[in-house]
PDB file of C-alpha atoms and ligand atoms in Angstrom:
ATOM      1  CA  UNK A   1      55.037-210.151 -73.938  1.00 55.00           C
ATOM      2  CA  UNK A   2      58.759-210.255 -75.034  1.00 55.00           C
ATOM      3  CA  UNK A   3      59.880-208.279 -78.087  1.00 53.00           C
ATOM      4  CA  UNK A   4      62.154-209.375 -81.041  1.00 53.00           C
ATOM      5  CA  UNK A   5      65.068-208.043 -79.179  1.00 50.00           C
ATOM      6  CA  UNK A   6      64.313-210.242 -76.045  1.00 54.00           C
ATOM      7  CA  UNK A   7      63.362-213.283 -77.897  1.00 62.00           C
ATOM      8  CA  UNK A   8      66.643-213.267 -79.689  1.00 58.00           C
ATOM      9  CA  UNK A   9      68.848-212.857 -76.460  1.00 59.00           C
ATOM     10  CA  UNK A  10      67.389-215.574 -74.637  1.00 68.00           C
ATOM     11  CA  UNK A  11      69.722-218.880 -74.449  1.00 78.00           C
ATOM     12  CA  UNK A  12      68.501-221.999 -74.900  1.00 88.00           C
ATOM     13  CA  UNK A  13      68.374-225.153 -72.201  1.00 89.00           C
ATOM     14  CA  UNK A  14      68.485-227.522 -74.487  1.00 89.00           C
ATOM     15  CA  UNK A  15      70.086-228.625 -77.646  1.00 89.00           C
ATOM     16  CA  UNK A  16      67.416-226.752 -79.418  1.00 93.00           C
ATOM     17  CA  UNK A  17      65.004-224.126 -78.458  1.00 95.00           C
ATOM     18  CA  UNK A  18      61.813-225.722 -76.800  1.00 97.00           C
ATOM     19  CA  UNK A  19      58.739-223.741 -77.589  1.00 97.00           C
ATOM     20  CA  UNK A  20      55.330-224.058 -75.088  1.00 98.00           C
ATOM     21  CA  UNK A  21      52.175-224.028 -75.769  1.00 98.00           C
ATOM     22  CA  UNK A  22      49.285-222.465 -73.128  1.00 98.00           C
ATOM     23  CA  UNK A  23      45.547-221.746 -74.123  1.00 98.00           C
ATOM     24  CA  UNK A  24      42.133-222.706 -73.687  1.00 98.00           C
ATOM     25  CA  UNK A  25      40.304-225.920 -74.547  1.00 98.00           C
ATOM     26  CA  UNK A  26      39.220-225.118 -78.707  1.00 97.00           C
ATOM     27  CA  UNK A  27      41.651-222.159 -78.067  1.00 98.00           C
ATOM     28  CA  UNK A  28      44.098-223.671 -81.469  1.00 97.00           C
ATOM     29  CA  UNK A  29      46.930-224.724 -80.089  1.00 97.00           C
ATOM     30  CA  UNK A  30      46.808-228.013 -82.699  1.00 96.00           C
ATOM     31  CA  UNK A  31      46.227-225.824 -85.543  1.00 97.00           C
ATOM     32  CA  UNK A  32      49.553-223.695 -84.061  1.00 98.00           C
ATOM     33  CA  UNK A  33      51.491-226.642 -84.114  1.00 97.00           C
ATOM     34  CA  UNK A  34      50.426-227.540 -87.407  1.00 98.00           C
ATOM     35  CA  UNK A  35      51.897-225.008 -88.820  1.00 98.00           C
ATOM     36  CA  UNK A  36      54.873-225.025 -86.545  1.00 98.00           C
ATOM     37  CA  UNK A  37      55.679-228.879 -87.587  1.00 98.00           C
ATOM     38  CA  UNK A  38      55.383-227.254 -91.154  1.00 98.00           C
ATOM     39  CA  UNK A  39      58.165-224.841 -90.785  1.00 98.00           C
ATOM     40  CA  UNK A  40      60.538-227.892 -89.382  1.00 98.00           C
ATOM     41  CA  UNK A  41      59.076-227.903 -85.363  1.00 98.00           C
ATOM     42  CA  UNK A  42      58.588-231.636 -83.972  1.00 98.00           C
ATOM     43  CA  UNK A  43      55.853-231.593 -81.885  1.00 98.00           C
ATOM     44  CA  UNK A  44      54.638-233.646 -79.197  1.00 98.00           C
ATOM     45  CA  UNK A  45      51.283-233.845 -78.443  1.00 98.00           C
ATOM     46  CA  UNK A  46      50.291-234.437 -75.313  1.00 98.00           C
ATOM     47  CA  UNK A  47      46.619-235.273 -75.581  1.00 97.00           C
ATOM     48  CA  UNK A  48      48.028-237.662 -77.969  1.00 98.00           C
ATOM     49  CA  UNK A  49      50.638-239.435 -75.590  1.00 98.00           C
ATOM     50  CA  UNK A  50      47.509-239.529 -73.135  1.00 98.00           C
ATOM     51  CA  UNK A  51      45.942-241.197 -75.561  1.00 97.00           C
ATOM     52  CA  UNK A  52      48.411-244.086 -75.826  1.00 97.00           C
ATOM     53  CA  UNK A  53      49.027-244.036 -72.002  1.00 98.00           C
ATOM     54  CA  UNK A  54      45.497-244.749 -70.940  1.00 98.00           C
ATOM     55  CA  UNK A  55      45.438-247.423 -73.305  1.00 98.00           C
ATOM     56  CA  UNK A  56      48.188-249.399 -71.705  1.00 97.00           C
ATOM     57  CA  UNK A  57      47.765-252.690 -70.412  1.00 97.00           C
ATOM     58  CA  UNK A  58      47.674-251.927 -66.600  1.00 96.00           C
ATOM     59  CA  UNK A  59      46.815-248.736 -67.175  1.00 97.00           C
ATOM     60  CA  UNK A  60      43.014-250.020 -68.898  1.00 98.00           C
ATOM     61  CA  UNK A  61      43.072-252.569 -66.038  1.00 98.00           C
ATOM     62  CA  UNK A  62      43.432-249.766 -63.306  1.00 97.00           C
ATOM     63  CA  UNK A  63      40.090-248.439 -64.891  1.00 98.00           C
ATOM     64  CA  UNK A  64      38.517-251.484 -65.227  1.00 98.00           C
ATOM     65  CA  UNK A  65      38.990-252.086 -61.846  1.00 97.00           C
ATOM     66  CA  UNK A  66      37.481-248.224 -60.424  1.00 97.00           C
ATOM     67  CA  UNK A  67      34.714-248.779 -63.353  1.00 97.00           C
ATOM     68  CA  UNK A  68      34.199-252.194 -64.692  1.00 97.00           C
ATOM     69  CA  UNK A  69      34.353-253.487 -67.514  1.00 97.00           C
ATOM     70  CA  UNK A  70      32.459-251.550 -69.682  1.00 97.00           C
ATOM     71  CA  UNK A  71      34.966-248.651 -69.564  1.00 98.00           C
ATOM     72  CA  UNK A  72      36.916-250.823 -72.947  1.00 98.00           C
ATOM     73  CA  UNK A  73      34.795-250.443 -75.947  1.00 97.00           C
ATOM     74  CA  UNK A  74      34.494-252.944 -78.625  1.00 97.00           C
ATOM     75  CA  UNK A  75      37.715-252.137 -79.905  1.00 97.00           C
ATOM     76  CA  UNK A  76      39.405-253.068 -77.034  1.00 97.00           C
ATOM     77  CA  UNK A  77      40.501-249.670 -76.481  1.00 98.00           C
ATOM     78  CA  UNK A  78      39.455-247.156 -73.543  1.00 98.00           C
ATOM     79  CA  UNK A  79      35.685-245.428 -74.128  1.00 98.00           C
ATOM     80  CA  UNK A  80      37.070-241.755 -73.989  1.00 97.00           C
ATOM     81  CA  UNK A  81      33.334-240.523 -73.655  1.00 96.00           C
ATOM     82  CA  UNK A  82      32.747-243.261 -70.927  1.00 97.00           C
ATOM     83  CA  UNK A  83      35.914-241.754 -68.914  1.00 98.00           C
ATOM     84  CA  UNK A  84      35.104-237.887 -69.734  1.00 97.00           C
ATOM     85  CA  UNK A  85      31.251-238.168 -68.400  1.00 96.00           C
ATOM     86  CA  UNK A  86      33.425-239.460 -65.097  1.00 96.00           C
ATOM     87  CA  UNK A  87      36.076-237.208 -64.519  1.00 97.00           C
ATOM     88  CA  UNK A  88      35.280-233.804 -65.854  1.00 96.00           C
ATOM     89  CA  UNK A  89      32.524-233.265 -63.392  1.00 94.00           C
ATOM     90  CA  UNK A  90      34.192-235.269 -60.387  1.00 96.00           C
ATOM     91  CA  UNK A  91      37.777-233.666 -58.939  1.00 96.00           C
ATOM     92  CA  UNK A  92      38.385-236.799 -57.320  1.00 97.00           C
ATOM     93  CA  UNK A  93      38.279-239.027 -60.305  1.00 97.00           C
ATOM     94  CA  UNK A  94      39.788-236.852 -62.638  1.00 98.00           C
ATOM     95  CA  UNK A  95      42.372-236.866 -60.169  1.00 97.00           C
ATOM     96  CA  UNK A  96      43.138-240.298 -59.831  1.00 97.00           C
ATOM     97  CA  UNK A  97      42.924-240.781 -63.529  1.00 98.00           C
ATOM     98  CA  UNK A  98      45.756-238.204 -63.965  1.00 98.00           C
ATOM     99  CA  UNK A  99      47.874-239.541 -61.359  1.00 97.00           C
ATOM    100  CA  UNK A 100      47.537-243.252 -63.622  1.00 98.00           C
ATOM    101  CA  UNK A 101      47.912-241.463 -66.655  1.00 98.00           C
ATOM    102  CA  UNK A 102      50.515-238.964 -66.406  1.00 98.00           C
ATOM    103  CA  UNK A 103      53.189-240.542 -65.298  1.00 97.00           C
ATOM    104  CA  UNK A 104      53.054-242.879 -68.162  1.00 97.00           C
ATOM    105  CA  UNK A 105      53.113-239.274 -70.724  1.00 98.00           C
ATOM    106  CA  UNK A 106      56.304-238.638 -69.114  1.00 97.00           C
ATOM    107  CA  UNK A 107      58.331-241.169 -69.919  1.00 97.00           C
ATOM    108  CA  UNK A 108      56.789-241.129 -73.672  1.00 98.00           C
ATOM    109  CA  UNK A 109      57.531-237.275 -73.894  1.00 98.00           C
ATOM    110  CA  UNK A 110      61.387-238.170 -72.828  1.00 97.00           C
ATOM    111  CA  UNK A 111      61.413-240.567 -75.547  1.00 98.00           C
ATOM    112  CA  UNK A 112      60.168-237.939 -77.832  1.00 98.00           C
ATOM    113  CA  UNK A 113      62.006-235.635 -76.767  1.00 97.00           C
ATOM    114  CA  UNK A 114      65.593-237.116 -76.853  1.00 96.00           C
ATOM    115  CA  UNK A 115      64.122-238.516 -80.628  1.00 97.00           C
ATOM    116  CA  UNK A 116      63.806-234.679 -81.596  1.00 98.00           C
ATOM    117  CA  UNK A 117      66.674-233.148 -80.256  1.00 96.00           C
ATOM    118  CA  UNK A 118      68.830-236.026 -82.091  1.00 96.00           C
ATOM    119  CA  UNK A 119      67.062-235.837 -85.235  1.00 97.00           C
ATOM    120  CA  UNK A 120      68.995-232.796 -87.425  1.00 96.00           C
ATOM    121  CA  UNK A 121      66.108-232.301 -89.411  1.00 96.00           C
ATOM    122  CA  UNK A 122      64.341-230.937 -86.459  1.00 97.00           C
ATOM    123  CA  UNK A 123      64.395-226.708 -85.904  1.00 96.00           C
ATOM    124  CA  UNK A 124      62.861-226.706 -82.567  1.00 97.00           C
ATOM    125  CA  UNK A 125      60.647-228.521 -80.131  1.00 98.00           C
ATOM    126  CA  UNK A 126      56.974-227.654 -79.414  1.00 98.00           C
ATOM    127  CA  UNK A 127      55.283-228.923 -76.349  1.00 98.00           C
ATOM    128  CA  UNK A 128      51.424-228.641 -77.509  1.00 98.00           C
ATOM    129  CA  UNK A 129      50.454-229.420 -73.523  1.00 97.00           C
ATOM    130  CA  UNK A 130      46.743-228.423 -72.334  1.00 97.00           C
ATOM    131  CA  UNK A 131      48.471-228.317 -68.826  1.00 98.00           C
ATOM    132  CA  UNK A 132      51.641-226.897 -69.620  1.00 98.00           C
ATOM    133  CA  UNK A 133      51.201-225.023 -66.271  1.00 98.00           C
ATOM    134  CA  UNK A 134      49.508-227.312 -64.304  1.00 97.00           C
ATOM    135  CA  UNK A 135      51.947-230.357 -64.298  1.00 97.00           C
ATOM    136  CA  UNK A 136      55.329-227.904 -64.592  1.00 97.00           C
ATOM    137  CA  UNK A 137      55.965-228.624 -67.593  1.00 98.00           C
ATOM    138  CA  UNK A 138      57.110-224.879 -68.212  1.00 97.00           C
ATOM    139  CA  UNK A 139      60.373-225.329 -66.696  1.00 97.00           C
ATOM    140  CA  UNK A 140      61.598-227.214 -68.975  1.00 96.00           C
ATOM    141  CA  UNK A 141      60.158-225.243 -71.865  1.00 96.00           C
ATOM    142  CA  UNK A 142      62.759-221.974 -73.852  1.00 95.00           C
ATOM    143  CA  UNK A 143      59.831-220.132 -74.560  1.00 95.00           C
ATOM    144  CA  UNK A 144      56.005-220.042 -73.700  1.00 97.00           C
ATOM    145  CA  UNK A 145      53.255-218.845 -75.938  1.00 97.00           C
ATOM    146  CA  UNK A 146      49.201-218.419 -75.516  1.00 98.00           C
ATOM    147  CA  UNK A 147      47.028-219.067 -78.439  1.00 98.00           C
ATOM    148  CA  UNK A 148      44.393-216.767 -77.235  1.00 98.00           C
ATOM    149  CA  UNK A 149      40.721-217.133 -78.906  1.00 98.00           C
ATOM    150  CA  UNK A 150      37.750-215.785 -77.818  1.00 98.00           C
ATOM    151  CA  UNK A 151      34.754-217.647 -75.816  1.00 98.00           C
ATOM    152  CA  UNK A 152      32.732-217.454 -78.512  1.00 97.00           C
ATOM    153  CA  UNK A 153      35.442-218.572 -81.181  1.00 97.00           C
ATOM    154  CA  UNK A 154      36.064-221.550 -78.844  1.00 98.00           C
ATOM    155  CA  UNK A 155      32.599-222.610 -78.312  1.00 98.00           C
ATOM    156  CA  UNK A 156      30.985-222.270 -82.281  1.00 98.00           C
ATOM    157  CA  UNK A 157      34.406-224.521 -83.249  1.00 97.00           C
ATOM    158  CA  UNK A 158      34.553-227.310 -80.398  1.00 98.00           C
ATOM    159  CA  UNK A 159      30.214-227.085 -81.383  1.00 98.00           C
ATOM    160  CA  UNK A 160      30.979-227.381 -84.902  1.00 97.00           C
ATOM    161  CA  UNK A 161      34.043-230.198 -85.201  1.00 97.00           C
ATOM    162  CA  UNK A 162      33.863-232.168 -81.746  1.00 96.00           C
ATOM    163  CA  UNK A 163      30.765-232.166 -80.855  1.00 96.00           C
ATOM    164  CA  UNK A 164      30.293-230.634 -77.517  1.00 97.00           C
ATOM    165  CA  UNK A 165      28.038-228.649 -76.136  1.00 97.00           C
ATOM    166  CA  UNK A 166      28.526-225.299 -73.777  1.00 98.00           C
ATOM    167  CA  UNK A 167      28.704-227.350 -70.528  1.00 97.00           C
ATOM    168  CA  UNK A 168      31.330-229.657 -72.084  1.00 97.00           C
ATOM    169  CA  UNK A 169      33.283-227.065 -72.892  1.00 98.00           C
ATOM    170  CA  UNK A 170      32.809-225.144 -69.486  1.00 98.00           C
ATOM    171  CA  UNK A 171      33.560-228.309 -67.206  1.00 97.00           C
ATOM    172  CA  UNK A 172      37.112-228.856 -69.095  1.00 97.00           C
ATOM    173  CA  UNK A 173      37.782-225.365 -68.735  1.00 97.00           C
ATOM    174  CA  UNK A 174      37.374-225.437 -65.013  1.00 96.00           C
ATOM    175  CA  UNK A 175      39.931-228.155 -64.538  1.00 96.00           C
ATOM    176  CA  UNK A 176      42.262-226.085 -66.149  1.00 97.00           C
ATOM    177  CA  UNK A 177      44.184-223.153 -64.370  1.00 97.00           C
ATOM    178  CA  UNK A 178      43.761-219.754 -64.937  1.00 97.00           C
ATOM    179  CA  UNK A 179      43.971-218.407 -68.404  1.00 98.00           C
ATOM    180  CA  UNK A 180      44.564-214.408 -67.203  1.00 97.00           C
ATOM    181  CA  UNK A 181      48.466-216.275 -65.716  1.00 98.00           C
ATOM    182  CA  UNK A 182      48.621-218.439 -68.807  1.00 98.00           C
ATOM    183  CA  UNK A 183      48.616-215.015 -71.180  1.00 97.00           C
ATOM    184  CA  UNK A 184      50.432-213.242 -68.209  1.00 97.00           C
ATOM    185  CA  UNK A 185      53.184-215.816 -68.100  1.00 96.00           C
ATOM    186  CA  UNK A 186      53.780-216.061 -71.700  1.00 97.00           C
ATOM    187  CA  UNK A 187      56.870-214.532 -73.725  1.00 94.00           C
ATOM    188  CA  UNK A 188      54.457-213.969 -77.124  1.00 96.00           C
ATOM    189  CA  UNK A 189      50.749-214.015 -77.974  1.00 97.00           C
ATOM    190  CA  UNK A 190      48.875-215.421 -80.760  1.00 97.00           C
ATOM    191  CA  UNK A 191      45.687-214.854 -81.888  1.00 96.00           C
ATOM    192  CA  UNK A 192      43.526-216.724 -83.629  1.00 97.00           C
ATOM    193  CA  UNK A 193      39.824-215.155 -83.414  1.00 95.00           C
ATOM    194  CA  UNK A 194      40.405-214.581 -87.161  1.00 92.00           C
ATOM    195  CA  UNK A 195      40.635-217.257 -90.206  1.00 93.00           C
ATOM    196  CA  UNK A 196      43.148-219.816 -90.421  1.00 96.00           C
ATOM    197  CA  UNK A 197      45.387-217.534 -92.527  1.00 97.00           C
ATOM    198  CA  UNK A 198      46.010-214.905 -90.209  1.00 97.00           C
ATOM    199  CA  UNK A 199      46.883-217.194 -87.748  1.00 97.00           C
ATOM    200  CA  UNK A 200      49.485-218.592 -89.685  1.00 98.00           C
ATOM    201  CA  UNK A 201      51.110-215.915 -90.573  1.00 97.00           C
ATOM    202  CA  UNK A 202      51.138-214.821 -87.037  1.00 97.00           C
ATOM    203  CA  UNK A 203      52.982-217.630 -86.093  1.00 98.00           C
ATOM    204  CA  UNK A 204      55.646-217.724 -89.094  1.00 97.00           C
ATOM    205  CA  UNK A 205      56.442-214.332 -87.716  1.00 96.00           C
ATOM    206  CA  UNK A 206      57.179-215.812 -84.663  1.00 96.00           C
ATOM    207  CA  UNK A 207      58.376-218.589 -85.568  1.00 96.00           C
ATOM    208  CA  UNK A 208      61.085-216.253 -87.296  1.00 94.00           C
ATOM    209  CA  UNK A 209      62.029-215.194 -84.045  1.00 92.00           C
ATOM    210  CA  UNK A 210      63.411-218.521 -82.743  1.00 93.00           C
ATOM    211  CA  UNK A 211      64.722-220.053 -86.531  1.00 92.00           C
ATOM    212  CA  UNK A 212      65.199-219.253 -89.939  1.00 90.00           C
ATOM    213  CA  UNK A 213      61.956-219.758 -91.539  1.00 92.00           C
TER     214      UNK A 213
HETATM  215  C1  LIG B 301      39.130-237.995 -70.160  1.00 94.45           C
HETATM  216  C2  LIG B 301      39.575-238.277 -71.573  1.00 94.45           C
HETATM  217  C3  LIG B 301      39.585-239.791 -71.842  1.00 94.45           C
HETATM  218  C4  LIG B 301      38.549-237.607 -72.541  1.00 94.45           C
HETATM  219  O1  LIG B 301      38.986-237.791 -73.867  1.00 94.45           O
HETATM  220  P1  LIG B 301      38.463-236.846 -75.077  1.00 94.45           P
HETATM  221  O2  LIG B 301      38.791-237.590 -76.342  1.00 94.45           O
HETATM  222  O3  LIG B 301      37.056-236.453 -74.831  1.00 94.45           O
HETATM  223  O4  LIG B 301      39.332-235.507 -74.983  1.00 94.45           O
HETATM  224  P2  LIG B 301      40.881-235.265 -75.368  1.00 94.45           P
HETATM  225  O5  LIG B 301      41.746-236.205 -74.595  1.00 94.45           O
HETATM  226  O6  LIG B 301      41.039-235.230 -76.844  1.00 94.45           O
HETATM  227  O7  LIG B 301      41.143-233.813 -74.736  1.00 94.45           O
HETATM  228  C5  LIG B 301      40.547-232.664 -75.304  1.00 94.45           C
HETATM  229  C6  LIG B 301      40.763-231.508 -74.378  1.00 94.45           C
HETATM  230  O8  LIG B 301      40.122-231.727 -73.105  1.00 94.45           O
HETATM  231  C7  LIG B 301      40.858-231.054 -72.100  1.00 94.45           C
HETATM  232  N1  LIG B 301      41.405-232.020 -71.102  1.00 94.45           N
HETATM  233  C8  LIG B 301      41.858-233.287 -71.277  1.00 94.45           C
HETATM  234  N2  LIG B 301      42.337-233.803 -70.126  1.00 94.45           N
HETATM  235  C9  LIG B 301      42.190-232.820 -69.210  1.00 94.45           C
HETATM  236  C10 LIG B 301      42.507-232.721 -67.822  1.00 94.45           C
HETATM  237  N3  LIG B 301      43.087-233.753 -67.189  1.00 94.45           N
HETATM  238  N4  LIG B 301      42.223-231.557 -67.199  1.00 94.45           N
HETATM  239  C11 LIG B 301      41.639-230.528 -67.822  1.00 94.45           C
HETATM  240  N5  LIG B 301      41.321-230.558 -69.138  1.00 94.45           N
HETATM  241  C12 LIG B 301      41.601-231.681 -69.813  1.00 94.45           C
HETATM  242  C13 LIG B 301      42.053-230.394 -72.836  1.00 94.45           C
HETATM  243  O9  LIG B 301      41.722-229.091 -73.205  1.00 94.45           O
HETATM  244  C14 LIG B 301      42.222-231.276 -74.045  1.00 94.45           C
HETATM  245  O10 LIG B 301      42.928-230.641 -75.089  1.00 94.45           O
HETATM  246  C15 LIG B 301      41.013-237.674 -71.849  1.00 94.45           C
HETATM  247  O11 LIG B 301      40.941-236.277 -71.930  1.00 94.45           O
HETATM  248  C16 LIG B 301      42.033-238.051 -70.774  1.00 94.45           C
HETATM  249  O12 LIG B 301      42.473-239.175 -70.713  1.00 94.45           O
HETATM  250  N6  LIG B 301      42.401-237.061 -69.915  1.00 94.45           N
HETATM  251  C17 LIG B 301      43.345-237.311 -68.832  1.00 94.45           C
HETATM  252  C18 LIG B 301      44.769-237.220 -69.326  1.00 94.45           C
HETATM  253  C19 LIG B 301      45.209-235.776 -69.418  1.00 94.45           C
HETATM  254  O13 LIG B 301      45.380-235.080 -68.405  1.00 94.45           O
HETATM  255  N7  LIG B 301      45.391-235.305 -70.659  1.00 94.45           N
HETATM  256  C20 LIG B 301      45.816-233.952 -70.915  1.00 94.45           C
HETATM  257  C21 LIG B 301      47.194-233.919 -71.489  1.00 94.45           C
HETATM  258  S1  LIG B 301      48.406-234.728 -70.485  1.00 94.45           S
HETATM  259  N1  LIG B 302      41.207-219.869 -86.920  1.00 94.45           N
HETATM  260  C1  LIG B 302      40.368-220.906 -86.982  1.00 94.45           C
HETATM  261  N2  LIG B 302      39.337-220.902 -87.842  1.00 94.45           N
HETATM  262  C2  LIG B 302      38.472-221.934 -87.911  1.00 94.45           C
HETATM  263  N3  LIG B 302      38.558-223.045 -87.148  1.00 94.45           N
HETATM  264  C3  LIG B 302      39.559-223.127 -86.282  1.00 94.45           C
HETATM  265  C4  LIG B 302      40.524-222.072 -86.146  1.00 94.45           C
HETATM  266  N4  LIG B 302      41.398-222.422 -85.178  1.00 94.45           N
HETATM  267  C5  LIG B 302      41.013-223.628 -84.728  1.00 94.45           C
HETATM  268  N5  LIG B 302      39.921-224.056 -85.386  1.00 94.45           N
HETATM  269  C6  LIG B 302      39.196-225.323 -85.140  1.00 94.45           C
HETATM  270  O1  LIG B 302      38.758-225.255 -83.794  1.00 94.45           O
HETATM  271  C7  LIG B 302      38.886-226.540 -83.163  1.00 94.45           C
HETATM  272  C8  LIG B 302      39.756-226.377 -81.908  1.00 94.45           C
HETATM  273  O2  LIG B 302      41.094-226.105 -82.310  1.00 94.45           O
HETATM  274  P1  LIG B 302      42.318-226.986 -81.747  1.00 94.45           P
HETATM  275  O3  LIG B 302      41.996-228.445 -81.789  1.00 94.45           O
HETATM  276  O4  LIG B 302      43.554-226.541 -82.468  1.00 94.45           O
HETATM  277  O5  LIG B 302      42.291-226.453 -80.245  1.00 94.45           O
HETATM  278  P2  LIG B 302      43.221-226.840 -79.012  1.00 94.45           P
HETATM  279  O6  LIG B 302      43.690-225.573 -78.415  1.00 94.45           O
HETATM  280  O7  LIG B 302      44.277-227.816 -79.459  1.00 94.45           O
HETATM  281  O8  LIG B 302      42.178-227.495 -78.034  1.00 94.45           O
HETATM  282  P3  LIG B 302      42.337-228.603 -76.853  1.00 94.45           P
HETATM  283  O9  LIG B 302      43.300-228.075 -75.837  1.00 94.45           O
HETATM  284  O10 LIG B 302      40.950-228.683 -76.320  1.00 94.45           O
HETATM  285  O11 LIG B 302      42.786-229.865 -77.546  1.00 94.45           O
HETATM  286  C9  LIG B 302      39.490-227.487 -84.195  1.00 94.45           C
HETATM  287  O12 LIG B 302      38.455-228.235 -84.764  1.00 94.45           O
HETATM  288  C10 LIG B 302      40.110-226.555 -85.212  1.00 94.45           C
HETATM  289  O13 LIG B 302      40.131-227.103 -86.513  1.00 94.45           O
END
């Protein structure tokens, strides 16, 4: 994990640092970037762009066509629980959904992007990615953090506010890589096993590493 002294030498890639986020499904990374788009941070969600790429035109007929057309609910947009009893237990299918769907968060995290780095109101970007890793995206990131939270954390919270049970919770984790690299790879760890107050003032003090908070 990178120190102060560290943090403040590096230079960044872009026209303003770019700040990624790693950690486990229910690990916090949404309630990081909360606070992060708080202290002046625009950040672009990516399970949010996924949700607006799988609801695409051709993308929603793609998946009518691999699972009929009961895969669109009554709202005419995709059945997200119809599509995650599919893919998280199935390699294959979760692989040809991401090869549909990510392409499509691509383009709409350049246009997000470019939005943020012209907007002068913006401090710094934050990539809140659950595959940071995975799809490369930490290339093109300044700096990398883990929001690290327990099993048990994880599990009582994603119980508690979405719903899912311990297998749920399992399966998604085993489509993700490794969280030992994530932590190893990252330039500053924050924890969040304690309340929501801690955590926050975790990250202002790194935040206060990157910009004037
Ligand atoms: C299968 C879908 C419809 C299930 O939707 P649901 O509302 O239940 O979950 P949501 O999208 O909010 O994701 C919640 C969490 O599940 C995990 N998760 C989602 N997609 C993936 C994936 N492809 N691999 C591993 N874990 C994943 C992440 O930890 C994510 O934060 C949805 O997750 C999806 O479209 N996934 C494929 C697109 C993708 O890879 N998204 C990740 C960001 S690009
Ligand atoms: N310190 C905390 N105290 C209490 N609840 C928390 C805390 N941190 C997060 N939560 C709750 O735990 C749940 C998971 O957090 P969050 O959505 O931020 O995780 P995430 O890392 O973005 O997960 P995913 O990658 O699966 O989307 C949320 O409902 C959130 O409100």
């Amino acid at each position: 994990m990178l120190g102060y002294q560290v943090l403040m030498k590096k230079a960044w890639k872009y026209k303003k640092p770019v700040i990624g986020m790693m950690g486990a499904p229910g690990s916090g990374k949404s309630v990081v970037a909360h606070v992060l788009a708080e202290l002046g941070c625009c950040v672009i969600d990516a399970d949010q762009l996924a949700k607006d790429a799988i609801n695409e035109q051709r993308v929603q007929e793609e998946l009518k066509a691999w699972w009929g057309d009961d895969v669109i609910g009554d709202d005419g947009l995709v059945d997200r629980a119809f599509v995650a009893k599919r893919v998280f237990g199935d390699k294959a299918n979760l692989g040809r959904l991401e090869g549909v769907v990510h392409p499509v968060v691509g383009q709409l995290r350049e246009a997000a992007r470019e939005e943020a780095f012209a907007d002068e109101g913006v401090k710094a970007v934050v990539e809140d990615c659950p595959l940071l890793l995975e799809v490369g995206l930490d290339v093109e990131c300044d700096v990398l953090i883990y929001v690290d939270a327990s099993w048990e954390s994880r599990l009582k919270r994603v119980q508690e506010n979405r719903g899912w049970d311990e297998a749920e919770l399992r399966k998604r984790e085993k489509n993700q890589g490794s969280l030992d690299t994530k932590r190893r790879r990252a330039d500053y760890v924050i924890s969040n096993d304690a309340g929501l107050a801690d955590t926050e003032a975790e990250v202002r003090r790194f935040a206060s590493l990157i910009f004037p908070v």
